CSV table of C-alpha atoms in Angstrom, one decimal:
chain,number,residue,atom,x,y,z
A,1,MET,CA,0.1,-0.1,0.0
A,2,ASP,CA,1.2,3.6,-0.8
A,3,ASP,CA,2.0,5.8,1.9
A,4,PRO,CA,-0.2,8.7,1.7
A,5,THR,CA,2.2,11.3,3.4
A,6,ALA,CA,4.9,10.4,0.9
A,7,SER,CA,2.3,10.9,-1.9
A,8,SER,CA,1.3,14.1,-0.8
A,9,ILE,CA,4.8,15.4,-0.4
A,10,SER,CA,6.0,14.3,-3.8
A,11,THR,CA,3.0,15.7,-5.4
A,12,GLY,CA,3.6,19.2,-4.1
A,13,GLU,CA,7.5,19.1,-4.5
A,14,GLU,CA,7.5,20.6,-8.0
A,15,ASN,CA,5.4,23.5,-6.9
A,16,THR,CA,7.4,24.4,-3.7
A,17,LYS,CA,10.7,24.2,-5.3
A,18,SER,CA,10.4,27.5,-7.4
A,19,GLU,CA,9.0,29.2,-4.2
A,20,ASN,CA,11.5,28.3,-1.8
A,21,GLY,CA,14.7,28.7,-3.7
A,22,GLY,CA,14.8,24.8,-4.8
A,23,LYS,CA,14.1,23.4,-1.2
A,24,ARG,CA,12.1,20.3,-0.8
A,25,LYS,CA,8.8,21.2,1.1
A,26,GLU,CA,9.7,19.0,3.9
A,27,ASP,CA,13.0,20.7,4.3
A,28,VAL,CA,11.2,24.1,4.9
A,29,ASP,CA,8.2,22.9,7.1
A,30,LEU,CA,9.7,19.9,9.0
A,31,ASP,CA,12.9,21.8,10.1
A,32,PRO,CA,14.4,20.8,13.5
A,33,ASP,CA,13.0,23.9,15.3
A,34,PHE,CA,9.5,23.2,14.0
A,35,LEU,CA,9.8,19.6,15.2
A,36,SER,CA,11.0,20.6,18.6
A,37,CYS,CA,8.0,22.9,19.1
A,38,LEU,CA,5.6,20.0,18.3
A,39,LEU,CA,7.6,17.4,20.1
A,40,GLN,CA,7.9,19.0,23.4
A,41,PRO,CA,6.2,17.4,26.4
A,42,SER,CA,3.0,18.9,27.3
A,43,PRO,CA,2.2,19.8,30.9
A,44,PRO,CA,0.1,17.5,32.8
A,45,ASP,CA,-3.8,17.7,32.7
A,46,SER,CA,-3.7,19.8,29.5
A,47,ASP,CA,-5.3,19.4,26.0
A,48,PRO,CA,-2.5,18.0,23.8
A,49,ASN,CA,-4.3,19.3,20.6
A,50,TYR,CA,-4.6,22.8,22.2
A,51,ILE,CA,-0.9,22.7,23.2
A,52,GLY,CA,0.3,21.5,19.7
A,53,ILE,CA,-1.8,24.3,17.8
A,54,ARG,CA,-0.6,27.0,20.0
A,55,ARG,CA,3.1,26.0,19.5
A,56,LEU,CA,2.7,25.9,16.0
A,57,LEU,CA,1.0,29.5,15.7
A,58,LEU,CA,4.0,30.9,17.8
A,59,HIS,CA,6.3,29.2,15.6
A,60,ARG,CA,4.8,30.6,12.5
A,61,LYS,CA,4.5,34.3,14.1
A,62,ALA,CA,8.1,34.3,15.0
A,63,GLN,CA,9.0,33.0,11.2
A,64,ALA,CA,6.7,35.6,9.6
A,65,GLY,CA,8.4,38.4,11.5
A,66,GLN,CA,11.9,37.3,10.5
A,67,LEU,CA,10.8,37.3,6.8
A,68,ASN,CA,9.1,40.7,7.3
A,69,ARG,CA,12.5,42.1,8.7
A,70,LYS,CA,14.5,40.5,5.6
A,71,GLY,CA,12.2,42.3,3.1
A,72,TRP,CA,10.8,45.5,4.4
A,73,LYS,CA,10.9,48.2,2.2
A,74,CYS,CA,12.8,51.1,4.3
A,75,ASN,CA,16.0,48.8,4.4
A,76,GLY,CA,19.0,51.0,5.1
A,77,ARG,CA,17.3,54.1,6.7
A,78,GLY,CA,17.4,53.0,10.4
A,79,TYR,CA,15.1,51.7,13.2
A,80,VAL,CA,12.8,54.8,13.2
A,81,ALA,CA,11.8,54.2,9.5
A,82,TYR,CA,11.5,50.6,10.2
A,83,ARG,CA,9.3,51.2,13.1
A,84,ASN,CA,7.0,53.6,11.0
A,85,TYR,CA,6.8,51.0,8.2
A,86,ILE,CA,5.6,48.1,10.4
A,87,ASN,CA,2.9,50.4,11.9
A,88,ARG,CA,1.4,51.4,8.7
A,89,PRO,CA,-2.2,50.9,8.0
A,90,ARG,CA,-3.1,47.8,5.9
A,91,ASN,CA,-4.0,50.0,2.9
A,92,TRP,CA,-1.5,52.9,3.2
A,93,GLU,CA,-0.1,52.3,-0.3
A,94,ASN,CA,-3.5,52.6,-1.8
A,95,THR,CA,-4.4,55.9,0.0
A,96,GLN,CA,-1.2,58.0,-0.8
A,97,THR,CA,-1.0,60.9,-3.0
A,98,PRO,CA,2.2,62.2,-4.6
A,99,SER,CA,3.9,64.4,-2.3
A,100,GLN,CA,4.3,68.1,-2.7
A,101,ALA,CA,7.4,70.4,-2.1
A,102,SER,CA,8.6,70.4,1.5
A,103,THR,CA,7.0,73.1,3.4
A,104,PRO,CA,7.3,73.8,7.1
A,105,GLY,CA,4.7,72.4,9.4
A,106,HIS,CA,4.7,69.2,11.4
A,107,SER,CA,7.7,67.0,10.6
A,108,GLY,CA,8.4,69.6,8.0
A,109,ARG,CA,5.7,69.0,5.6
A,110,TRP,CA,2.1,69.9,5.1
A,111,VAL,CA,-0.5,67.2,5.7
A,112,GLN,CA,-4.0,66.7,5.1
A,113,SER,CA,-6.6,66.7,8.1
A,114,PRO,CA,-6.5,63.1,9.5
A,115,SER,CA,-9.3,60.7,8.6
A,116,PRO,CA,-10.3,57.4,10.2
A,117,LEU,CA,-8.9,55.5,7.3
A,118,PHE,CA,-5.4,57.4,7.4
A,119,PRO,CA,-4.4,58.6,11.0
A,120,PHE,CA,-1.7,61.2,11.7
A,121,TYR,CA,1.8,59.6,11.8
A,122,ASP,CA,5.0,60.8,13.6
A,123,ALA,CA,8.3,60.9,11.7
A,124,ASP,CA,11.9,62.4,11.5
A,125,SER,CA,11.9,65.7,10.1
A,126,TRP,CA,13.3,66.5,6.7
A,127,SER,CA,12.6,70.2,6.4
A,128,THR,CA,15.3,72.7,6.0
A,129,SER,CA,15.3,76.4,6.8
A,130,ARG,CA,16.0,77.0,2.9
A,131,ASP,CA,12.7,75.4,2.4
A,132,PHE,CA,10.8,77.5,5.0
A,133,ARG,CA,12.3,80.7,3.5
A,134,SER,CA,11.2,79.9,0.1
A,135,SER,CA,7.6,78.7,1.1
A,136,ARG,CA,7.0,81.5,3.5
A,137,ARG,CA,7.5,84.1,0.8
A,138,LEU,CA,4.5,82.3,-1.1
A,139,SER,CA,2.2,81.9,2.5
A,140,ARG,CA,3.1,84.9,4.2
A,141,SER,CA,0.1,86.4,6.1
A,142,THR,CA,-2.5,84.0,4.4
A,143,SER,CA,-4.2,81.0,5.5
A,144,LEU,CA,-3.1,77.7,4.1
A,145,SER,CA,-5.6,75.0,3.0
A,146,SER,CA,-3.9,72.9,0.3
A,147,ASN,CA,-1.9,70.2,2.2
A,148,ALA,CA,-0.4,67.0,1.0
A,149,SER,CA,0.7,63.9,3.1
A,150,ASP,CA,4.3,62.2,2.5
A,151,PRO,CA,4.0,58.7,0.9
A,152,GLU,CA,7.7,58.0,1.6
A,153,HIS,CA,7.5,58.2,5.4
A,154,PRO,CA,4.1,57.2,7.1
A,155,ARG,CA,3.7,58.3,10.6
A,156,LYS,CA,2.8,56.7,13.8
A,157,LYS,CA,-0.2,57.9,15.4
A,158,VAL,CA,0.4,60.4,18.2
A,159,GLU,CA,-1.5,62.2,20.8
A,160,PRO,CA,-4.1,64.8,19.4
A,161,ALA,CA,-3.0,67.2,22.3
A,162,TYR,CA,0.3,67.8,20.5
A,163,SER,CA,-0.4,66.8,16.8
A,164,PHE,CA,-0.6,69.7,14.1
A,165,VAL,CA,-1.8,69.8,10.5
A,166,GLY,CA,0.2,72.9,9.7
A,167,MET,CA,0.2,76.6,9.9
A,168,HIS,CA,-3.1,78.5,10.3
A,169,CYS,CA,-1.6,82.1,9.4
A,170,ILE,CA,1.5,84.1,9.8
A,171,PHE,CA,2.0,87.8,11.0
A,172,ASP,CA,5.3,89.4,10.3
A,173,GLN,CA,4.2,93.1,11.0
A,174,ALA,CA,6.6,93.4,13.8
A,175,LYS,CA,9.9,94.8,13.3
A,176,ALA,CA,11.6,93.6,16.5
A,177,MET,CA,11.5,90.5,18.7
A,178,VAL,CA,8.0,89.5,19.7
A,179,THR,CA,8.6,89.2,23.6
A,180,VAL,CA,5.1,88.2,24.7
A,181,ILE,CA,2.0,86.9,22.9
A,182,LYS,CA,-1.5,86.0,24.2
A,183,PHE,CA,-5.1,85.2,23.3
A,184,GLY,CA,-7.8,87.0,24.5
A,185,HIS,CA,-9.5,86.0,27.6
A,186,MET,CA,-11.8,83.1,27.1
A,187,SER,CA,-11.4,83.8,23.1
A,188,SER,CA,-10.5,81.7,20.2
A,189,ASP,CA,-9.6,84.1,17.7
A,190,LEU,CA,-8.5,87.5,19.3
A,191,LEU,CA,-4.7,87.6,19.6
A,192,ALA,CA,-2.2,90.2,20.6
A,193,TYR,CA,1.6,90.4,21.0
A,194,GLY,CA,4.3,92.7,22.2
A,195,ALA,CA,7.7,93.2,20.8
A,196,ALA,CA,11.0,94.7,21.8
A,197,ASP,CA,10.5,98.2,19.8
A,198,GLY,CA,7.5,98.8,22.3
A,199,SER,CA,4.7,98.3,20.1
A,200,LEU,CA,1.4,96.2,20.8
A,201,THR,CA,-0.3,94.5,17.9
A,202,VAL,CA,-4.1,93.1,18.3
A,203,CYS,CA,-5.2,91.0,15.5
A,204,THR,CA,-7.8,88.4,14.5
A,205,VAL,CA,-7.0,84.7,13.4
A,206,SER,CA,-10.4,84.1,12.1
A,207,MET,CA,-10.9,83.9,8.3
A,208,PRO,CA,-9.5,86.1,6.9
A,209,PRO,CA,-6.5,86.8,9.5
A,210,SER,CA,-6.1,90.7,10.1
A,211,VAL,CA,-4.4,93.1,12.1
A,212,LEU,CA,-7.1,95.1,14.1
A,213,GLN,CA,-5.1,97.6,15.8
A,214,GLN,CA,-1.4,98.8,16.5
A,215,LEU,CA,-0.8,100.3,19.8
A,216,THR,CA,2.0,102.4,20.2
A,217,GLY,CA,3.2,104.3,23.0
A,218,HIS,CA,5.8,102.3,25.1
A,219,THR,CA,9.5,103.7,24.0
A,220,LYS,CA,11.3,100.2,25.2
A,221,ASP,CA,10.6,96.5,25.4
A,222,VAL,CA,7.0,95.5,26.2
A,223,THR,CA,7.8,92.7,28.9
A,224,ASP,CA,4.0,91.3,29.6
A,225,PHE,CA,0.5,92.4,29.1
A,226,ASP,CA,-3.0,91.2,30.1
A,227,PHE,CA,-6.6,91.1,28.6
A,228,SER,CA,-9.2,92.4,31.0
A,229,ALA,CA,-12.2,89.9,31.4
A,230,ASN,CA,-14.4,91.3,28.8
A,231,ASN,CA,-11.5,91.7,26.2
A,232,GLN,CA,-12.1,95.5,26.1
A,233,TYR,CA,-8.7,96.6,27.4
A,234,ILE,CA,-5.2,95.5,27.6
A,235,ALA,CA,-2.8,96.4,30.3
A,236,SER,CA,0.8,96.5,29.5
A,237,ALA,CA,4.1,96.6,31.2
A,238,SER,CA,7.3,97.8,29.9
A,239,ILE,CA,10.9,98.1,30.4
A,240,ASP,CA,10.4,102.0,30.0
A,241,LYS,CA,9.1,102.0,33.8
A,242,THR,CA,5.4,102.5,32.8
A,243,VAL,CA,2.4,100.5,32.8
A,244,ARG,CA,-0.2,101.6,30.0
A,245,VAL,CA,-3.9,100.8,29.8
A,246,TRP,CA,-5.3,100.6,26.3
A,247,ASP,CA,-9.2,100.6,24.9
A,248,ILE,CA,-9.0,98.0,22.1
A,249,SER,CA,-11.8,99.1,20.2
A,250,LYS,CA,-10.4,102.6,19.7
A,251,GLY,CA,-6.7,101.9,19.7
A,252,LEU,CA,-5.9,104.4,22.3
A,253,CYS,CA,-4.0,104.6,25.5
A,254,ILE,CA,-6.4,105.9,28.3
A,255,ARG,CA,-4.0,105.7,31.3
A,256,VAL,CA,-0.2,105.9,31.9
A,257,ILE,CA,1.1,104.8,35.2
A,258,TYR,CA,4.7,105.9,35.9
A,259,GLY,CA,7.0,103.8,38.2
A,260,VAL,CA,10.8,104.1,39.3
A,261,SER,CA,11.9,100.8,37.8
A,262,SER,CA,11.2,98.5,34.9
A,263,GLN,CA,7.7,96.9,34.9
A,264,LEU,CA,8.1,93.0,34.4
A,265,CYS,CA,4.9,91.4,34.5
A,266,ILE,CA,1.2,92.2,34.9
A,267,ARG,CA,-2.1,90.4,35.6
A,268,PHE,CA,-5.9,91.7,36.0
A,269,HIS,CA,-7.4,90.2,39.0
A,270,PRO,CA,-9.6,87.3,37.8
A,271,VAL,CA,-12.8,88.1,39.8
A,272,ASN,CA,-12.2,91.9,40.5
A,273,ASN,CA,-11.2,93.4,37.2
A,274,ASN,CA,-10.6,97.0,39.0
A,275,PHE,CA,-7.5,95.4,40.4
A,276,LEU,CA,-4.1,95.2,38.6
A,277,SER,CA,-1.2,93.6,39.9
A,278,VAL,CA,2.3,94.4,38.6
A,279,GLY,CA,5.6,92.9,39.3
A,280,ASN,CA,8.8,95.3,38.8
A,281,ALA,CA,12.4,95.5,39.1
A,282,ASN,CA,12.3,97.2,42.4
A,283,LYS,CA,11.6,94.0,44.0
A,284,GLU,CA,7.8,94.8,44.4
A,285,ILE,CA,4.1,93.7,43.7
A,286,LEU,CA,2.2,96.8,43.4
A,287,VAL,CA,-1.7,96.7,43.2
A,288,PHE,CA,-3.0,99.4,41.2
A,289,ASN,CA,-6.7,100.6,41.0
A,290,PHE,CA,-7.6,100.2,37.4
A,291,SER,CA,-10.2,103.2,37.3
A,292,THR,CA,-7.9,105.9,39.2
A,293,GLY,CA,-4.2,104.5,38.6
A,294,ARG,CA,-3.4,104.8,42.2
A,295,THR,CA,-1.4,102.4,44.3
A,296,ILE,CA,-3.5,100.3,46.8
A,297,ASN,CA,-1.0,97.9,48.3
A,298,LYS,CA,2.4,96.5,47.7
A,299,SER,CA,4.6,93.7,48.9
A,300,THR,CA,8.4,93.5,48.6
A,301,PHE,CA,10.5,90.5,48.0
A,302,TYR,CA,14.4,89.6,47.8
A,303,SER,CA,14.8,90.1,44.0
A,304,GLU,CA,13.1,91.4,40.8
A,305,VAL,CA,9.5,90.0,40.4
A,306,THR,CA,10.0,88.5,36.6
A,307,ALA,CA,6.7,86.3,36.3
A,308,MET,CA,3.4,85.9,37.9
A,309,ASP,CA,-0.1,84.4,37.7
A,310,HIS,CA,-3.3,84.4,39.5
A,311,ASP,CA,-5.5,81.4,40.8
A,312,HIS,CA,-8.9,81.0,39.5
A,313,THR,CA,-10.4,82.6,42.8
A,314,GLY,CA,-8.3,85.5,42.8
A,315,GLN,CA,-7.2,84.9,46.4
A,316,LEU,CA,-3.6,83.7,45.5
A,317,ILE,CA,-0.8,85.3,43.5
A,318,PHE,CA,2.0,83.0,42.3
A,319,CYS,CA,5.1,85.1,41.2
A,320,GLY,CA,8.9,84.0,40.6
A,321,ASP,CA,11.9,86.3,40.8
A,322,ALA,CA,15.2,86.8,39.3
A,323,GLN,CA,16.9,84.2,41.6
A,324,GLY,CA,14.7,81.4,40.7
A,325,CYS,CA,12.4,81.8,43.8
A,326,LEU,CA,8.8,81.1,43.9
A,327,TYR,CA,6.5,82.8,46.2
A,328,THR,CA,2.8,82.5,47.0
A,329,VAL,CA,1.0,85.4,48.1
A,330,THR,CA,-2.5,85.7,49.3
A,331,MET,CA,-4.6,88.7,48.1
A,332,ASP,CA,-7.9,90.2,49.4
A,333,SER,CA,-10.5,90.4,46.6
A,334,ARG,CA,-12.2,93.4,48.2
A,335,THR,CA,-9.3,95.6,49.5
A,336,GLY,CA,-6.3,94.4,47.5
A,337,ALA,CA,-4.4,93.9,50.6
A,338,LEU,CA,-1.2,91.4,50.1
A,339,SER,CA,0.3,88.9,52.4
A,340,ARG,CA,3.3,86.6,51.7
A,341,THR,CA,2.8,83.2,52.9
A,342,HIS,CA,5.2,80.6,51.3
A,343,ARG,CA,8.6,80.8,49.5
A,344,HIS,CA,9.8,78.0,47.3
A,345,ARG,CA,14.0,78.3,46.9
A,346,SER,CA,15.8,77.2,43.8
A,347,LYS,CA,18.1,74.3,44.5
A,348,SER,CA,20.3,75.2,41.6
A,349,LYS,CA,23.8,76.2,42.2
A,350,HIS,CA,23.5,79.1,39.9
A,351,PRO,CA,19.9,80.3,40.1
A,352,SER,CA,18.2,82.2,36.9
A,353,PRO,CA,15.2,84.2,36.5
A,354,ILE,CA,11.9,82.7,36.3
A,355,THR,CA,10.2,83.4,32.7
A,356,THR,CA,7.1,81.5,33.3
A,357,VAL,CA,4.4,81.0,35.9
A,358,GLN,CA,1.3,79.4,34.9
A,359,TYR,CA,-1.7,78.0,37.1
A,360,ARG,CA,-4.1,75.6,36.1
A,361,THR,CA,-7.3,74.5,37.8
A,362,PHE,CA,-6.9,71.0,37.6
A,363,SER,CA,-4.4,68.3,36.3
A,364,LEU,CA,-5.2,64.6,35.9
A,365,LEU,CA,-1.6,63.7,37.3
A,366,ALA,CA,-2.2,65.7,40.6
A,367,ARG,CA,-5.9,65.4,40.8
A,368,GLY,CA,-6.0,69.1,41.6
A,369,PRO,CA,-4.8,72.5,40.8
A,370,VAL,CA,-1.2,72.8,39.6
A,371,LEU,CA,1.3,75.4,38.7
A,372,LEU,CA,4.1,75.3,36.0
A,373,THR,CA,7.3,77.4,36.4
A,374,PHE,CA,10.1,77.7,33.7
A,375,SER,CA,13.4,79.3,34.4
A,376,GLN,CA,16.0,80.8,31.9
A,377,ASP,CA,18.4,78.1,32.8
A,378,GLY,CA,16.0,75.3,31.3
A,379,SER,CA,14.3,74.2,34.6
A,380,LEU,CA,10.9,73.2,34.1
A,381,SER,CA,9.0,72.4,37.4
A,382,PHE,CA,5.4,71.1,38.1
A,383,PHE,CA,3.8,71.6,41.2
A,384,SER,CA,0.7,70.6,43.0
A,385,VAL,CA,-1.2,73.6,44.7
A,386,SER,CA,-3.1,72.9,48.1
A,387,LEU,CA,-5.5,75.6,48.5
A,388,GLU,CA,-6.5,74.5,51.9
A,389,VAL,CA,-3.1,75.5,53.0
A,390,GLN,CA,-3.0,79.0,51.4
A,391,GLY,CA,-1.5,77.7,48.2
A,392,TYR,CA,1.3,75.6,49.5
A,393,LEU,CA,3.3,74.1,46.6
A,394,THR,CA,4.5,70.4,46.5
A,395,ILE,CA,6.8,69.7,43.5
A,396,ARG,CA,5.6,66.8,41.5
A,397,CYS,CA,8.1,66.5,38.7
A,398,ALA,CA,10.8,68.5,36.9
A,399,LEU,CA,12.7,68.6,33.8
A,400,LYS,CA,16.0,70.2,33.0
A,401,LEU,CA,16.3,71.5,29.3
A,402,THR,CA,19.2,73.2,27.6
A,403,PRO,CA,19.7,76.7,29.2
A,404,ARG,CA,18.3,79.8,27.2
A,405,LEU,CA,19.9,83.0,26.6
A,406,HIS,CA,16.9,84.8,26.1
A,407,SER,CA,13.5,85.0,28.2
A,408,ILE,CA,11.9,82.0,26.5
A,409,ARG,CA,8.4,81.1,27.8
A,410,ALA,CA,6.5,77.8,28.4
A,411,SER,CA,2.9,76.8,28.6
A,412,PHE,CA,0.6,73.8,29.5
A,413,CYS,CA,-0.8,71.8,26.7
A,414,PRO,CA,-4.5,71.5,26.4
A,415,LEU,CA,-6.2,69.8,29.2
A,416,LEU,CA,-9.4,68.0,27.9
A,417,SER,CA,-7.7,66.6,25.0
A,418,LEU,CA,-5.2,64.6,27.1
A,419,GLU,CA,-5.6,61.0,28.3
A,420,LYS,CA,-2.4,60.6,30.2
A,421,GLY,CA,0.9,62.3,30.8
A,422,GLU,CA,1.5,66.0,31.5
A,423,TYR,CA,2.4,67.8,28.5
A,424,ILE,CA,4.2,71.1,28.2
A,425,VAL,CA,4.9,73.3,24.9
A,426,ALA,CA,8.1,75.6,25.0
A,427,GLY,CA,10.1,77.7,22.7
A,428,SER,CA,13.9,77.0,22.0
A,429,GLU,CA,16.8,78.8,20.7
A,430,ASP,CA,17.2,76.3,18.0
A,431,THR,CA,14.0,77.8,16.1
A,432,ASN,CA,11.9,74.9,17.1
A,433,VAL,CA,8.8,74.6,19.3
A,434,TYR,CA,9.1,71.4,21.6
A,435,PHE,CA,6.4,69.3,23.2
A,436,TYR,CA,7.3,67.5,26.6
A,437,ASP,CA,5.9,65.0,28.7
A,438,LEU,CA,6.9,65.7,32.3
A,439,THR,CA,6.0,62.1,33.2
A,440,ARG,CA,8.7,60.7,31.2
A,441,PRO,CA,12.1,62.3,32.2
A,442,LYS,CA,14.2,60.0,30.1
A,443,HIS,CA,12.2,60.6,26.8
A,444,ALA,CA,10.5,63.9,27.5
A,445,CYS,CA,10.4,65.2,24.1
A,446,VAL,CA,7.3,63.9,22.2
A,447,ASN,CA,7.1,66.5,19.3
A,448,LYS,CA,8.4,69.5,17.6
A,449,LEU,CA,7.1,72.0,15.2
A,450,GLN,CA,9.5,73.6,12.7
A,451,GLY,CA,9.0,76.7,10.8
A,452,HIS,CA,10.5,79.5,12.6
A,453,ALA,CA,13.9,81.1,11.4
A,454,TYR,CA,14.9,82.6,14.6
A,455,PRO,CA,14.7,81.7,18.5
A,456,VAL,CA,11.0,81.1,19.5
A,457,ILE,CA,10.4,83.4,22.5
A,458,GLY,CA,6.7,83.4,23.3
A,459,ILE,CA,4.1,80.5,23.3
A,460,ALA,CA,0.1,80.9,23.7
A,461,TRP,CA,-3.1,78.6,23.2
A,462,ASN,CA,-6.2,80.1,22.3
A,463,HIS,CA,-9.6,79.1,24.5
A,464,GLY,CA,-10.8,76.7,21.9
A,465,GLU,CA,-7.3,74.7,22.1
A,466,ASN,CA,-7.3,74.2,18.6
A,467,LEU,CA,-4.6,77.1,17.7
A,468,LEU,CA,-1.0,77.5,19.2
A,469,ALA,CA,0.6,80.9,18.7
A,470,SER,CA,4.2,81.4,18.8
A,471,SER,CA,6.7,84.2,18.1
A,472,ASP,CA,10.2,84.6,17.5
A,473,PHE,CA,13.1,86.9,17.9
A,474,GLY,CA,12.8,88.0,14.2
A,475,GLY,CA,9.3,89.3,15.0
A,476,THR,CA,7.4,86.7,13.3
A,477,VAL,CA,4.2,85.2,14.9
A,478,ILE,CA,3.1,81.6,13.5
A,479,VAL,CA,-0.3,80.5,14.4
A,480,TRP,CA,-0.4,76.4,14.1
A,481,LYS,CA,-3.4,74.5,13.7
A,482,ARG,CA,-3.9,71.7,15.8
A,483,GLU,CA,-5.4,68.3,14.6
A,484,LYS,CA,-9.0,67.8,15.2
A,485,THR,CA,-10.0,65.2,18.0
A,486,HIS,CA,-13.1,62.9,17.7
């Protein structure tokens, strides 16, 4: 009687020789490793059929992965390219369109708004400053709507909180470094920025983007400004030792408050907008009456007050000084009386000025209110705030970045779009905008935006959390459009 096994092997021999390089089918399938998987003793009280099938599938999986590694299309381009290749969608080759010229945006290219069939992918950057300069001449001060994806380098899906689809618009009216930039209070389209030549520019980023007012009056650098609660007024501080109050609709300065030293930071009271808190180079925080311009109260510190922010109740002021110290000050919302409660000293051997103090009402990481500080030496610190103990600060995590030469600012990333982590966006002197996850100190950088030609100084999110504005040393303001979340 003929052996059916031998018959089946001899019948398929001719068909398998060409597919396996002339090897016999039994040499390919019945290799020693495969037989050892099947012939391993099974544990007692187990189903032998299940154990055999499981080992067979595991062996096939390992073999398929080895063949994929041998035949992947990104051979010679490094691990990142291979990782992006194996994480591509199944039908990505059919959904590609021919790539257009490289322009600045996410990963150096414009990309279409992501769809469920083709998500947004993260890849290395291939853009150059030459590409940026040539493309910016064509798109300066206009909205960009024609985008293209890159078929050669599909990108891994990233968190929607720091994933962008390109530039929304560009403003380049400023003739000097843009030192500070902010969106209006609870506004998604009202944007203002101050420059080193003393000018303040108010614009709208809604379609079409346009400049609303050019406010001139300061004679030196605008160090900080703040919108009133109804976005009708702007209060600005400057190195020229003055605080100015502007009526946005009229484009006029309606009040000038003269000081004895440089005015470095300023905030409206979040509850009582008749109070205006100003930190100066005379180591003071002054509280002014917005209506009269008179000083109501003041508090003295150990060094120049360089940055500040209020909590949401208006009862606490958090401020940083030129020596890297952080203070908590209580404030009476009716009288404006100030009382210093806590001081957090810098542990750095060479303290540097704090450029950013930002409060947020809630964080998933701290399960409560938090505070972000950024120093010129590159120190990012993340504190939890105890409102029950008059704003006592407890440091939760910290990150050490490259020291900065300029007063570069940082900001929290949008809260509602995050599922995990604590993301921070900051400018840098290498002309990029960086996104960091403070919960991953060893691999903190999660993304970057390329497009500026000069060091990035200011950072600001709009209220809708869909636009990010960044300003640079050359006077350019770029508004980036964030990927839509579903």
